[in-house]
Amino acid sequence: MRIIITILHTMLVGLKLTANFASIYGQKPYTFFPTFTSTTTSTSTAVNTNHQAVPPTLIYRCRRIATPAPAYPFPAKVLGFSCLSMGSAFRPSSAPSKSAKLLTLPTILTIGRVAAIPILVTTFYVDSWWGPTATTGIFIAAAITDWLDGYLARKMNLGTAFGAFLDPVADKLMVAATLILLCTRPLEASVFGPLPWLLTVPSIAIIGREITMSAVREWAASQGGKLSEAVAVNNLGKWKTATQMIALTILLVTRDSSLSGAGTFVASGVILLYVSAWLAVWSLVVYMRKIWKVLLM
């Protein structure tokens, strides 16, 4: 009779602990069951030296069931009972560190492009044979890394929010710095004659377009929805960037006086720069038309 009462008491305690655990977490990730142990091999109640009945020792164990459990650390003792094995449900989640996200290879290449701008400015004003070569090499390396960091971010799934923000900023800084440098020391093309405003007009158009487009994209991102889709990069913008990079590379290369046929190269570079400026302004018009259509809907 005593054994039966003890078993009923154990079952009631187990149900109470299970209910308490479920009421705390709103779910029941573990079930509890008693394990009977005794200091003797008798299947009934143990007897001490004074021939008094000793109740069996009750050890509560917890067992994982299919219901999902919270993923945060949990103390070894809960409500007075000991959980011998809590399983993986209460292990701390391993979230990636912020430093690992920020310092991906594409982001490092983008930061290197920004850091190369002061070097580009320094080499541009070096009055030596290696000055134009170094300036052109830095700009070409920047153009290659501009393509490479985007390729690696997509191919290796290394894109980050910081990298997506910094990449267009680095491109605009590099292009704007190069255009301003070329305007400070304009090249004379024999085809066009000595025209001091030859590079100033397309430079203003390109830089002005980039500033306007950055403000428009920021405003569209704050509005969300179809406005963000309307300012997404299109093929016209890609053609503008490609033409712009080729034109600036040609204009930097032709600063080397030892290069034969420099006049023809300068003329082709100036023509491509005007084509790039026209594509920049036209792409801005296309974006504004899309935004206007969305606003009228």
Coordinates of C-alpha atoms in Angstrom, one line a residue:
M1 CA 0.0 0.0 0.0
R2 CA 2.9 2.4 0.8
I3 CA 4.5 1.7 -2.5
I4 CA 1.3 2.5 -4.3
I5 CA 0.9 5.8 -2.5
T6 CA 4.5 6.7 -3.3
I7 CA 4.0 6.0 -7.0
L8 CA 0.8 8.1 -7.1
H9 CA 2.6 10.9 -5.3
T10 CA 5.5 10.7 -7.8
M11 CA 3.1 10.9 -10.7
L12 CA 1.3 14.0 -9.3
V13 CA 4.6 15.8 -8.7
G14 CA 5.8 15.0 -12.2
L15 CA 2.5 16.4 -13.7
K16 CA 2.8 19.5 -11.6
L17 CA 6.4 20.2 -12.7
T18 CA 5.5 19.6 -16.3
A19 CA 2.6 22.1 -16.0
N20 CA 4.8 24.7 -14.3
F21 CA 7.5 24.4 -16.9
A22 CA 4.9 24.7 -19.7
S23 CA 3.2 27.7 -18.0
I24 CA 6.6 29.6 -17.9
Y25 CA 7.6 29.1 -21.5
G26 CA 4.2 28.7 -23.2
Q27 CA 5.3 25.3 -24.5
K28 CA 6.5 21.9 -23.3
P29 CA 9.9 21.2 -24.8
Y30 CA 10.7 18.4 -22.3
T31 CA 8.8 15.7 -20.5
F32 CA 9.7 14.5 -17.0
F33 CA 9.7 10.9 -15.7
P34 CA 10.9 9.5 -12.3
T35 CA 13.7 6.9 -12.0
F36 CA 13.7 4.8 -8.8
T37 CA 17.0 3.8 -7.2
S38 CA 17.7 2.1 -4.0
T39 CA 20.7 1.1 -2.0
T40 CA 19.5 -2.6 -1.9
T41 CA 18.5 -5.0 -4.6
S42 CA 15.1 -5.5 -3.2
T43 CA 12.2 -4.6 -5.5
S44 CA 10.2 -3.3 -2.6
T45 CA 10.9 -0.7 0.1
A46 CA 14.5 -0.6 1.5
V47 CA 15.1 -1.2 5.2
N48 CA 17.7 0.6 7.3
T49 CA 19.6 -0.7 10.3
N50 CA 16.8 0.2 12.7
H51 CA 14.4 -2.0 10.6
Q52 CA 12.5 1.1 9.5
A53 CA 11.2 1.3 6.0
V54 CA 13.1 3.7 3.8
P55 CA 11.3 5.2 0.8
P56 CA 13.0 4.8 -2.5
T57 CA 15.1 7.7 -3.9
L58 CA 13.3 9.6 -6.6
I59 CA 15.5 11.1 -9.4
Y60 CA 13.7 13.2 -12.0
R61 CA 15.1 13.2 -15.5
C62 CA 14.1 15.3 -18.4
R63 CA 13.7 14.0 -21.9
R64 CA 13.5 16.0 -25.2
I65 CA 10.3 15.8 -27.2
A66 CA 9.5 17.1 -30.6
T67 CA 8.1 20.5 -29.5
P68 CA 10.7 23.3 -30.2
A69 CA 12.3 24.9 -27.2
P70 CA 13.8 28.3 -26.6
A71 CA 17.4 28.8 -27.8
Y72 CA 18.9 30.5 -24.8
P73 CA 20.9 29.2 -21.8
F74 CA 18.9 27.7 -19.0
P75 CA 20.0 27.0 -15.4
A76 CA 20.8 23.4 -14.3
K77 CA 18.2 23.5 -11.5
V78 CA 14.6 24.5 -12.3
L79 CA 11.9 24.7 -9.6
G80 CA 13.9 22.4 -7.3
F81 CA 14.5 19.5 -9.7
S82 CA 17.7 18.7 -11.5
C83 CA 17.9 18.3 -15.3
L84 CA 20.7 15.8 -16.0
S85 CA 20.6 16.4 -19.8
M86 CA 19.1 19.5 -21.3
G87 CA 20.1 18.8 -24.8
S88 CA 21.1 21.3 -27.5
A89 CA 17.9 23.4 -27.1
F90 CA 19.4 25.5 -24.3
R91 CA 22.8 26.0 -25.8
P92 CA 23.6 29.6 -26.7
S93 CA 23.1 30.5 -30.3
S94 CA 26.3 31.1 -32.3
A95 CA 25.7 34.3 -34.2
P96 CA 28.5 35.6 -36.5
S97 CA 30.5 38.5 -35.2
K98 CA 30.2 41.9 -36.7
S99 CA 33.9 42.1 -37.6
A100 CA 33.6 39.0 -39.8
K101 CA 30.7 40.6 -41.6
L102 CA 32.4 43.9 -42.2
L103 CA 35.8 42.6 -43.3
T104 CA 34.8 40.4 -46.1
L105 CA 37.1 40.4 -49.2
P106 CA 34.8 42.5 -51.4
T107 CA 34.5 45.1 -48.6
I108 CA 38.3 45.2 -48.2
L109 CA 38.7 45.8 -51.9
T110 CA 36.2 48.7 -51.7
I111 CA 38.0 50.2 -48.7
G112 CA 41.2 49.9 -50.7
R113 CA 39.7 51.8 -53.5
V114 CA 38.8 54.7 -51.2
A115 CA 42.2 54.7 -49.6
A116 CA 43.8 54.9 -53.1
I117 CA 42.3 58.3 -53.9
P118 CA 44.9 60.3 -52.0
I119 CA 47.6 58.4 -53.7
L120 CA 46.0 59.1 -57.1
V121 CA 46.0 62.8 -56.3
T122 CA 49.6 62.7 -55.2
T123 CA 50.9 60.9 -58.3
F124 CA 48.9 63.2 -60.6
Y125 CA 51.0 66.2 -59.6
V126 CA 54.3 64.4 -59.7
D127 CA 56.5 66.0 -62.4
S128 CA 58.4 62.9 -63.4
W129 CA 58.2 60.2 -66.1
W130 CA 56.6 57.8 -63.7
G131 CA 53.8 60.1 -62.5
P132 CA 51.3 59.6 -65.3
T133 CA 52.0 55.9 -65.4
A134 CA 51.4 55.5 -61.7
T135 CA 48.2 57.6 -61.9
T136 CA 46.9 55.6 -64.8
G137 CA 47.8 52.3 -63.0
I138 CA 46.0 53.3 -59.8
F139 CA 42.8 54.2 -61.8
I140 CA 42.9 51.0 -63.8
A141 CA 43.3 49.0 -60.6
A142 CA 40.4 50.8 -59.1
A143 CA 38.2 50.0 -62.1
I144 CA 39.2 46.3 -62.0
T145 CA 38.4 46.1 -58.2
D146 CA 35.1 47.8 -58.9
W147 CA 34.1 44.8 -61.0
L148 CA 35.9 42.3 -58.9
D149 CA 34.3 43.1 -55.5
G150 CA 30.8 42.9 -57.0
Y151 CA 31.6 39.6 -58.7
L152 CA 33.0 38.1 -55.4
A153 CA 30.1 39.4 -53.4
R154 CA 27.6 37.6 -55.7
K155 CA 29.7 34.5 -56.4
M156 CA 30.8 33.7 -52.8
N157 CA 27.8 35.2 -51.0
L158 CA 30.0 37.7 -49.2
G159 CA 27.8 40.8 -49.7
T160 CA 27.2 43.0 -46.6
A161 CA 25.0 46.0 -46.0
F162 CA 28.1 48.1 -45.3
G163 CA 29.7 46.9 -48.6
A164 CA 26.6 47.7 -50.6
F165 CA 26.6 51.2 -49.1
L166 CA 30.3 51.9 -49.6
D167 CA 30.7 50.4 -53.1
P168 CA 28.9 53.2 -55.1
V169 CA 30.4 55.8 -52.8
A170 CA 33.9 54.6 -53.6
D171 CA 33.1 54.7 -57.4
K172 CA 31.7 58.3 -57.2
L173 CA 34.7 59.5 -55.2
M174 CA 37.2 58.0 -57.6
V175 CA 35.5 59.4 -60.7
A176 CA 34.9 62.8 -59.2
A177 CA 38.5 63.1 -58.1
T178 CA 39.8 62.1 -61.5
L179 CA 37.5 64.6 -63.3
I180 CA 38.5 67.4 -61.0
L181 CA 42.2 66.6 -61.5
L182 CA 41.9 66.6 -65.3
C183 CA 40.1 69.9 -65.2
T184 CA 43.0 71.5 -63.2
R185 CA 45.4 70.4 -65.9
P186 CA 43.4 70.3 -69.2
L187 CA 44.9 68.6 -72.2
E188 CA 45.0 70.3 -75.6
A189 CA 43.6 68.3 -78.4
S190 CA 44.7 69.4 -81.8
V191 CA 41.4 68.5 -83.3
F192 CA 39.4 70.8 -80.9
G193 CA 42.0 73.5 -80.4
P194 CA 42.8 75.2 -77.0
L195 CA 39.5 75.0 -75.2
P196 CA 39.8 75.4 -71.4
W197 CA 36.2 74.4 -70.9
L198 CA 36.5 71.2 -72.9
L199 CA 36.5 68.9 -69.9
T200 CA 34.7 71.2 -67.5
V201 CA 31.3 70.8 -69.1
P202 CA 31.1 67.0 -69.1
S203 CA 32.6 66.9 -65.6
I204 CA 29.9 69.2 -64.2
A205 CA 27.2 67.1 -65.9
I206 CA 28.6 63.8 -64.6
I207 CA 29.3 65.0 -61.0
G208 CA 25.9 66.8 -60.9
R209 CA 24.1 63.7 -62.1
E210 CA 25.8 61.5 -59.4
I211 CA 24.9 63.9 -56.6
T212 CA 21.3 64.2 -57.8
M213 CA 20.9 60.4 -58.2
S214 CA 22.3 59.7 -54.8
A215 CA 19.7 62.1 -53.2
V216 CA 16.9 60.5 -55.3
R217 CA 17.9 57.0 -54.3
E218 CA 18.1 57.9 -50.7
W219 CA 14.6 59.5 -50.8
A220 CA 13.2 56.5 -52.8
A221 CA 14.7 54.0 -50.2
S222 CA 12.9 55.9 -47.4
Q223 CA 9.6 55.6 -49.3
G224 CA 10.0 52.0 -50.2
G225 CA 7.8 49.9 -52.4
K226 CA 7.7 50.7 -56.1
L227 CA 9.8 53.8 -55.8
S228 CA 12.8 51.7 -54.7
E229 CA 12.3 49.5 -57.8
A230 CA 12.1 52.6 -60.1
V231 CA 15.6 53.7 -59.2
A232 CA 17.2 50.3 -59.5
V233 CA 20.4 50.2 -61.7
N234 CA 19.5 49.5 -65.3
N235 CA 21.6 48.8 -68.4
L236 CA 21.8 52.5 -69.4
G237 CA 23.6 53.2 -66.1
K238 CA 26.0 50.3 -66.8
W239 CA 26.9 51.6 -70.3
K240 CA 27.4 55.0 -68.7
T241 CA 29.9 53.6 -66.2
A242 CA 31.8 51.6 -68.8
T243 CA 32.1 54.5 -71.2
Q244 CA 33.2 56.8 -68.4
M245 CA 35.9 54.5 -67.2
I246 CA 37.3 54.0 -70.7
A247 CA 37.3 57.8 -71.4
L248 CA 39.1 58.7 -68.1
T249 CA 41.7 55.9 -68.6
I250 CA 42.5 57.3 -72.1
L251 CA 42.7 60.9 -70.8
L252 CA 45.1 59.8 -68.0
V253 CA 47.3 57.7 -70.4
T254 CA 47.7 60.6 -72.8
R255 CA 49.2 62.8 -70.1
D256 CA 52.5 60.9 -70.9
S257 CA 54.2 63.2 -73.4
S258 CA 56.4 60.3 -74.7
L259 CA 53.3 58.5 -76.1
S260 CA 53.1 58.7 -79.9
G261 CA 49.8 59.8 -81.4
A262 CA 48.7 61.5 -78.2
G263 CA 46.5 64.0 -80.0
T264 CA 44.3 61.3 -81.5
F265 CA 44.0 59.5 -78.2
V266 CA 43.0 62.8 -76.4
A267 CA 40.3 63.4 -79.0
S268 CA 38.9 59.9 -78.6
G269 CA 38.9 60.3 -74.8
V270 CA 37.1 63.6 -75.0
I271 CA 34.5 62.3 -77.3
L272 CA 33.9 59.3 -75.0
L273 CA 33.7 61.6 -72.0
Y274 CA 30.9 63.6 -73.7
V275 CA 29.1 60.4 -74.6
S276 CA 29.4 59.3 -71.0
A277 CA 28.0 62.7 -69.8
W278 CA 25.1 62.4 -72.3
L279 CA 24.3 58.8 -71.0
A280 CA 24.5 60.1 -67.4
V281 CA 22.0 62.9 -68.0
W282 CA 19.7 60.6 -70.1
S283 CA 19.7 57.9 -67.4
L284 CA 18.7 60.5 -64.9
V285 CA 15.8 61.6 -67.1
V286 CA 14.8 57.9 -67.4
Y287 CA 14.8 57.5 -63.6
M288 CA 12.8 60.6 -63.1
R289 CA 10.2 59.5 -65.6
K290 CA 9.8 56.2 -63.7
I291 CA 9.5 58.0 -60.4
W292 CA 6.9 60.3 -61.9
K293 CA 4.8 57.4 -63.2
V294 CA 4.9 55.8 -59.7
L295 CA 3.8 59.0 -58.1
L296 CA 0.9 59.4 -60.5
M297 CA -0.4 55.9 -59.9

